[in-house]
CSV table of C-alpha atoms and ligand atoms in Angstrom, one decimal:
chain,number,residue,atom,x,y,z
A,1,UNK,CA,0.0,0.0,0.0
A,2,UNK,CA,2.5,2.4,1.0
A,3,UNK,CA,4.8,1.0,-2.5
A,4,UNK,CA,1.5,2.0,-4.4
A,5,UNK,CA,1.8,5.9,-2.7
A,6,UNK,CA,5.4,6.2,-3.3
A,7,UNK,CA,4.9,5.1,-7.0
A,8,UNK,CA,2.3,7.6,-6.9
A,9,UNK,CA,4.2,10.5,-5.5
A,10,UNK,CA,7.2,8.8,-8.4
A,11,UNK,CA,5.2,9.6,-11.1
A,12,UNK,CA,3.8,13.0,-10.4
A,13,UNK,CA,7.9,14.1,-10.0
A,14,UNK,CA,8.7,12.7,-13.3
A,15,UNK,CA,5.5,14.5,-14.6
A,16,UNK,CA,6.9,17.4,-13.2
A,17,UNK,CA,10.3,17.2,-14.2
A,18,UNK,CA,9.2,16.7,-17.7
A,19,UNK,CA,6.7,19.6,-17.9
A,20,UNK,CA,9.5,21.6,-16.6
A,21,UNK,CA,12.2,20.7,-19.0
A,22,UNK,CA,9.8,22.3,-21.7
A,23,UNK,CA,8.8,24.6,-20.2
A,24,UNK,CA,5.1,24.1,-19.6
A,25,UNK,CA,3.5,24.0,-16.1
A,26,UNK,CA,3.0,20.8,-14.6
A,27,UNK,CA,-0.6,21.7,-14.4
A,28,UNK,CA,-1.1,21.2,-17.9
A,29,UNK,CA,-0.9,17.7,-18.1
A,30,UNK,CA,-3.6,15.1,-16.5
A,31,UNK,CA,-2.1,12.3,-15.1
A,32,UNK,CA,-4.8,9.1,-15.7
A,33,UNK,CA,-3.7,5.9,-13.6
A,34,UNK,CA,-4.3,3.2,-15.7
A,35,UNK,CA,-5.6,-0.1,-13.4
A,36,UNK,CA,-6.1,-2.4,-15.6
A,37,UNK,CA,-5.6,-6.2,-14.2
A,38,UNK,CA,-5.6,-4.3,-11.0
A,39,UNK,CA,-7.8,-4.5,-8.2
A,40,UNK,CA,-10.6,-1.8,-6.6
A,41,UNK,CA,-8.5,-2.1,-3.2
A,42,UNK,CA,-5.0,-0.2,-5.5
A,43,UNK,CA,-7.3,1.9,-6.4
A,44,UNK,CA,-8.6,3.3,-3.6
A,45,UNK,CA,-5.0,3.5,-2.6
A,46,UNK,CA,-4.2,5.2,-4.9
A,47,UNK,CA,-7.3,7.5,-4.6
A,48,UNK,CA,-6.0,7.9,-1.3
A,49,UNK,CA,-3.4,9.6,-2.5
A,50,UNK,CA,-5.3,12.5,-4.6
A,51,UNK,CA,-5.7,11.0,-7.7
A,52,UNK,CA,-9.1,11.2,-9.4
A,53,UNK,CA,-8.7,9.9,-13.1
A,54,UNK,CA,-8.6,6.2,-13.7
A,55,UNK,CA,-8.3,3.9,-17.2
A,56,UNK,CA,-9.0,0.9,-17.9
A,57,UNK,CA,-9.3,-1.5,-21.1
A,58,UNK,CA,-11.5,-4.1,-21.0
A,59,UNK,CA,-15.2,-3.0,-20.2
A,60,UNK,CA,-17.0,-5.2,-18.3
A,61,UNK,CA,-13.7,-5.5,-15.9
A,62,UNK,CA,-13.7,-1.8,-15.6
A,63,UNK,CA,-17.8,-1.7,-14.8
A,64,UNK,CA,-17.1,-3.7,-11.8
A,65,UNK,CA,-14.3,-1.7,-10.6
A,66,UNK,CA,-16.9,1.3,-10.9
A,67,UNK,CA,-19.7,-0.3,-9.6
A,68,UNK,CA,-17.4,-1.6,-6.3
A,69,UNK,CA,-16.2,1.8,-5.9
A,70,UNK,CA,-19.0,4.2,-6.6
A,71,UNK,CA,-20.6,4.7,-3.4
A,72,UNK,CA,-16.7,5.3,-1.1
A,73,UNK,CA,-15.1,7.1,-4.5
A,74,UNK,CA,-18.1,9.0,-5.9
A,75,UNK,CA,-15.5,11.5,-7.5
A,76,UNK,CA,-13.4,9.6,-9.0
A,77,UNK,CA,-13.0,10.0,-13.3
A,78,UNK,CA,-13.6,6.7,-15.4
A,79,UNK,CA,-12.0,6.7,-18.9
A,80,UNK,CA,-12.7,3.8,-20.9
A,81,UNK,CA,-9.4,3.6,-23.2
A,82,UNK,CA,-9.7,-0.1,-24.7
A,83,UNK,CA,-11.4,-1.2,-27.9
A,84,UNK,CA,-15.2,-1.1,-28.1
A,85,UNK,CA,-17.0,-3.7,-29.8
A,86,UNK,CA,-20.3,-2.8,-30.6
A,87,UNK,CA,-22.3,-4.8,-27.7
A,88,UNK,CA,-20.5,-3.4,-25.4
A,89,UNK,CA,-21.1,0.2,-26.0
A,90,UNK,CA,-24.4,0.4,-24.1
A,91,UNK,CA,-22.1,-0.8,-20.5
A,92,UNK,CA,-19.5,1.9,-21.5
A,93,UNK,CA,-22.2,4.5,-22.0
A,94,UNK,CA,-23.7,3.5,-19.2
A,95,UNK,CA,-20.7,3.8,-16.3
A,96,UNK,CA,-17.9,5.9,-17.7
A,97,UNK,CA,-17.0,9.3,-18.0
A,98,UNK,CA,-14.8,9.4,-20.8
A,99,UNK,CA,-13.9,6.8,-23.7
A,100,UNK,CA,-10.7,7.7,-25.7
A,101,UNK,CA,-11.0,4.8,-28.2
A,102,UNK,CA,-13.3,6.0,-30.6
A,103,UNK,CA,-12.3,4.7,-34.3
A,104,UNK,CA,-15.3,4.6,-36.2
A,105,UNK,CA,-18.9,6.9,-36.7
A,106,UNK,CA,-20.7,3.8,-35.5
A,107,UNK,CA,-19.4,3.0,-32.3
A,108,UNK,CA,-20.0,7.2,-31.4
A,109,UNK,CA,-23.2,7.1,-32.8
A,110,UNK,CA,-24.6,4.0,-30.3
A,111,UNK,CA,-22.4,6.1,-27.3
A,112,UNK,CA,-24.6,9.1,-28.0
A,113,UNK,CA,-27.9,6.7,-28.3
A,114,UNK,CA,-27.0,4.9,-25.2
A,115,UNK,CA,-25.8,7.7,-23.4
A,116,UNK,CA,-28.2,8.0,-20.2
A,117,UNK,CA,-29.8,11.8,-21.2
A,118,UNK,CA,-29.2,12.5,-16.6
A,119,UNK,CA,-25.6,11.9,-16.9
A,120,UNK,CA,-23.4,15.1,-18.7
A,121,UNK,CA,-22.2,14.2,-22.4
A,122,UNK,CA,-20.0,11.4,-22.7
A,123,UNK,CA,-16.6,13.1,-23.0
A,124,UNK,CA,-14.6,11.2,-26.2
A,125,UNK,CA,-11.3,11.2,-27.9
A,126,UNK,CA,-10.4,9.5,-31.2
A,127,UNK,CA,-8.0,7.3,-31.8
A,128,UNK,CA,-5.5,8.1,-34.6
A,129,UNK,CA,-3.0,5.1,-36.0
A,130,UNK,CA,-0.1,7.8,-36.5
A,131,UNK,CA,2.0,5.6,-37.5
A,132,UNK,CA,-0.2,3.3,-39.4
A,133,UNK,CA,0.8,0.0,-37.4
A,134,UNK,CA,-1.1,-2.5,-39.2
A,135,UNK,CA,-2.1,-4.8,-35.8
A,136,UNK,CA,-3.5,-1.2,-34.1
A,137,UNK,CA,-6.9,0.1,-34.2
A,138,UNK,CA,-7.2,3.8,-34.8
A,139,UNK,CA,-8.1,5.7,-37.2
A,140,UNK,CA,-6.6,6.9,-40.5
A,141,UNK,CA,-5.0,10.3,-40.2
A,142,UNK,CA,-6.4,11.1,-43.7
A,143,UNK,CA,-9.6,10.5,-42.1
A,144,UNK,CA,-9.8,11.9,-38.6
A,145,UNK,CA,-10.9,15.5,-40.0
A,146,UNK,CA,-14.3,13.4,-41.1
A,147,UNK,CA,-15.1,11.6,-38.1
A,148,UNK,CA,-14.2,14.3,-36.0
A,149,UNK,CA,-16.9,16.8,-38.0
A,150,UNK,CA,-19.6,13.8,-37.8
A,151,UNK,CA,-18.8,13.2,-33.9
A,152,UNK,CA,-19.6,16.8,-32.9
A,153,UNK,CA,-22.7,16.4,-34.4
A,154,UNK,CA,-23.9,13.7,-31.7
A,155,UNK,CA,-25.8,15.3,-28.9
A,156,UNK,CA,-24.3,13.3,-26.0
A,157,UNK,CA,-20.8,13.1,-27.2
A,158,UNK,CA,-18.6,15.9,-26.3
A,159,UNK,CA,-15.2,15.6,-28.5
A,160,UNK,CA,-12.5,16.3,-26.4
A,161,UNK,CA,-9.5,15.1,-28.4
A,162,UNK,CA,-6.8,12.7,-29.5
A,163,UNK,CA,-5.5,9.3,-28.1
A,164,UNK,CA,-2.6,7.7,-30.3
A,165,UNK,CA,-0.9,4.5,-28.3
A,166,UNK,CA,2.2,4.9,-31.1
A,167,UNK,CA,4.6,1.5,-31.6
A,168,UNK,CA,7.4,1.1,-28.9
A,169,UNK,CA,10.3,3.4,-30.1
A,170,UNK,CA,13.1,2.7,-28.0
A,171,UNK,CA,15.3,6.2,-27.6
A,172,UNK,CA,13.9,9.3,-26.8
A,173,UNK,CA,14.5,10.4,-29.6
A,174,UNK,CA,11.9,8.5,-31.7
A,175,UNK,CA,9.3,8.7,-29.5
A,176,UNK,CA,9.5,12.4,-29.9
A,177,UNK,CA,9.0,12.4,-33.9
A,178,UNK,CA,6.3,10.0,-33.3
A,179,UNK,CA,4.4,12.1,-30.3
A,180,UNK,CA,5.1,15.4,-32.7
A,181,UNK,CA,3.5,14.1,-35.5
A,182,UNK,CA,0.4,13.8,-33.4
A,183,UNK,CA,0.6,16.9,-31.9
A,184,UNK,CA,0.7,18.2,-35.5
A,185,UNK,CA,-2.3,16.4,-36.2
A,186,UNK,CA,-3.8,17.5,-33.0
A,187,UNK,CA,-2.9,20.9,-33.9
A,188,UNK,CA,-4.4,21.1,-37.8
A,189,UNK,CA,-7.6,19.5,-36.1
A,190,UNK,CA,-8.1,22.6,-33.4
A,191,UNK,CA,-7.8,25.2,-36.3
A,192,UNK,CA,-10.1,23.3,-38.3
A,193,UNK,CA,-12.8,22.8,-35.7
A,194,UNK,CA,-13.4,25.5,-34.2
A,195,UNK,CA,-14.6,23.8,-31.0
A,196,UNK,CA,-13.1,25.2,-28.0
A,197,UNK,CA,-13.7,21.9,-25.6
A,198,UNK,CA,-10.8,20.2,-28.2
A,199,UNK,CA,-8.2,20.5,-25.4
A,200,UNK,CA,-7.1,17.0,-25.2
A,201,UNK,CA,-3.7,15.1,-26.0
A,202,UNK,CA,-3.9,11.6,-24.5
A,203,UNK,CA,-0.4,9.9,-25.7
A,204,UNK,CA,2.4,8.5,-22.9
A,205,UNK,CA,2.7,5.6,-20.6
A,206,UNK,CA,5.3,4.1,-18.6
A,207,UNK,CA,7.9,4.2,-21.1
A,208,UNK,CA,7.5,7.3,-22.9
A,209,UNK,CA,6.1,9.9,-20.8
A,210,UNK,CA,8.5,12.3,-21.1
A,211,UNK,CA,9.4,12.5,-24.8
A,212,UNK,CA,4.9,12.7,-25.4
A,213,UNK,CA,5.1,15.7,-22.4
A,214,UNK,CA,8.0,17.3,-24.2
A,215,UNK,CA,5.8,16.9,-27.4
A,216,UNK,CA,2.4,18.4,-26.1
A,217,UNK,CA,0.5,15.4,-24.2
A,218,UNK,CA,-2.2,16.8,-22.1
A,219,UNK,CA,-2.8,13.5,-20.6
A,220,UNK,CA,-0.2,10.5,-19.6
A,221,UNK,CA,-1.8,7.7,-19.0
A,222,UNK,CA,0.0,5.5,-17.2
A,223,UNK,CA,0.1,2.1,-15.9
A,224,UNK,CA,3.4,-0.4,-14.9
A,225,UNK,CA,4.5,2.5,-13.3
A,226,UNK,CA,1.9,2.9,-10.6
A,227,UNK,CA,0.3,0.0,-10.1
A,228,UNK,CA,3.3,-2.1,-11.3
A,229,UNK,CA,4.3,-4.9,-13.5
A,230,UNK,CA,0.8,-6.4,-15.0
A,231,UNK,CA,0.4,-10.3,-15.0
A,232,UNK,CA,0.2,-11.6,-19.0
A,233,UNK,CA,-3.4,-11.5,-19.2
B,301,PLP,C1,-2.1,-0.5,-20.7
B,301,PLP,C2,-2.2,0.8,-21.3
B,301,PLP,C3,-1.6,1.9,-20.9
B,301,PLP,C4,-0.6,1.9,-19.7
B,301,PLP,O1,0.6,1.3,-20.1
B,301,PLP,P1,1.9,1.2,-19.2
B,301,PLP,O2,3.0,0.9,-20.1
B,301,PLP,O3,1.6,0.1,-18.2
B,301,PLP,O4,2.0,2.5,-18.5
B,301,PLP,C5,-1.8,3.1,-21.5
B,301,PLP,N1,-2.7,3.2,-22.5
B,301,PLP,C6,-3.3,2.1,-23.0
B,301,PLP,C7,-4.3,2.3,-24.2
B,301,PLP,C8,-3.1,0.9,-22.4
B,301,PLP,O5,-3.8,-0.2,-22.9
């Protein structure tokens, strides 16, 4: 418990470091704790320790976690940043906050339908294949500017952003041309939309924090780090 704080307090310094090597306040970027394979109990540990966002993959594993957690954690954040197949969009509507995955109109379209109309908008991201791994979901950069016009239109979506999960690059170096291109991306998008809510960067985990910070992440979502090393699943 106490390993899971001072991983905590670990992460936020190397956050803060990296926002300050670039010059950008270590305000401006959101720190999501990704506890996937994890149980509720490290998360309310880590809740514990002020932080509010939390990501997880697979749906119906990250439902329980909410469901366990709702009535001790009620202001806790739950992004959804895993694949969505199309039955299980109704769950995600249902229980998270956020879903960073979107790659297709369909999968937005049955979030908006299914979105309970008491809960706020459904607060979404796309996912971009920037580097147009074959294996990876994500969407086309050619084709983001598309789904991005035909998300805003649906009434309990609110289109926050980007999310890219880029192949492993090993030096720094790498990882910073890949994060840039995003950000360029990111960037072309904002000036196209005109929607002032487009204010989120999700790219960085464990291994590449720094070089997505130094590139413009707003949000690092990170996992191995924090919770530790994740049992093959
Ligand atoms: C697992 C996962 C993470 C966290 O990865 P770590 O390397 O453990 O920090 C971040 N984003 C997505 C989409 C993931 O699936």
């Amino acid at each position: 418990m106490q390993s899971l704080l001072s991983n905590l307090e670990a992460v936020r310094q190397r956050v803060a470091v990296a926002a300050r090597d670039c010059g950008r306040p270590a305000e401006a970027v959101r720190l999501l704790a990704v506890s996937k394979t994890f149980p509720a109990l490290d998360v309310q540990t880590i809740a514990q320790g002020g932080q509010i966002d939390f990501g997880e993959n697979y749906i119906q594993e990250g439902v329980e976690k909410i469901v366990t957690l709702k009535h001790t954690n009620s202001l806790l954040v739950w992004h959804c940043i895993g694949p969505i197949q199309s039955n299980k969009t109704k769950l995600a509507a249902e229980n998270f906050d956020w879903v960073h995955s979107i790659d297709r109109l369909k999968i937005a379209q049955r979030l908006s339908e299914q979105r309970p109309s008491g809960l706020q908008p459904l607060q979404v991201c796309l996912q971009v294949n920037v580097d147009g791994g074959a294996t990876k979901s994500g969407v086309a950069p050619d084709e983001v500017l598309a789904l991005a016009q035909a998300v805003m239109q649906l009434p309990q979506l609110q289109l926050r952003g980007l999310m890219t999960i880029p192949e492993p690059a090993v030096t720094f170096e790498l990882q910073l041309q890949l994060h840039q291109q995003t950000k360029k991306l990111f960037d072309e998008l904002k000036s196209q939309l005109y929607l002032e809510a487009f204010d989120t960067l999700s790219m960085g985990m464990t291994a590449d924090l720094e070089a997505a910070i130094h590139a413009g992440a707003t949000m690092v979502r990170v996992g191995t780090a924090l919770f530790g090393q994740r049992d093959a699943v």
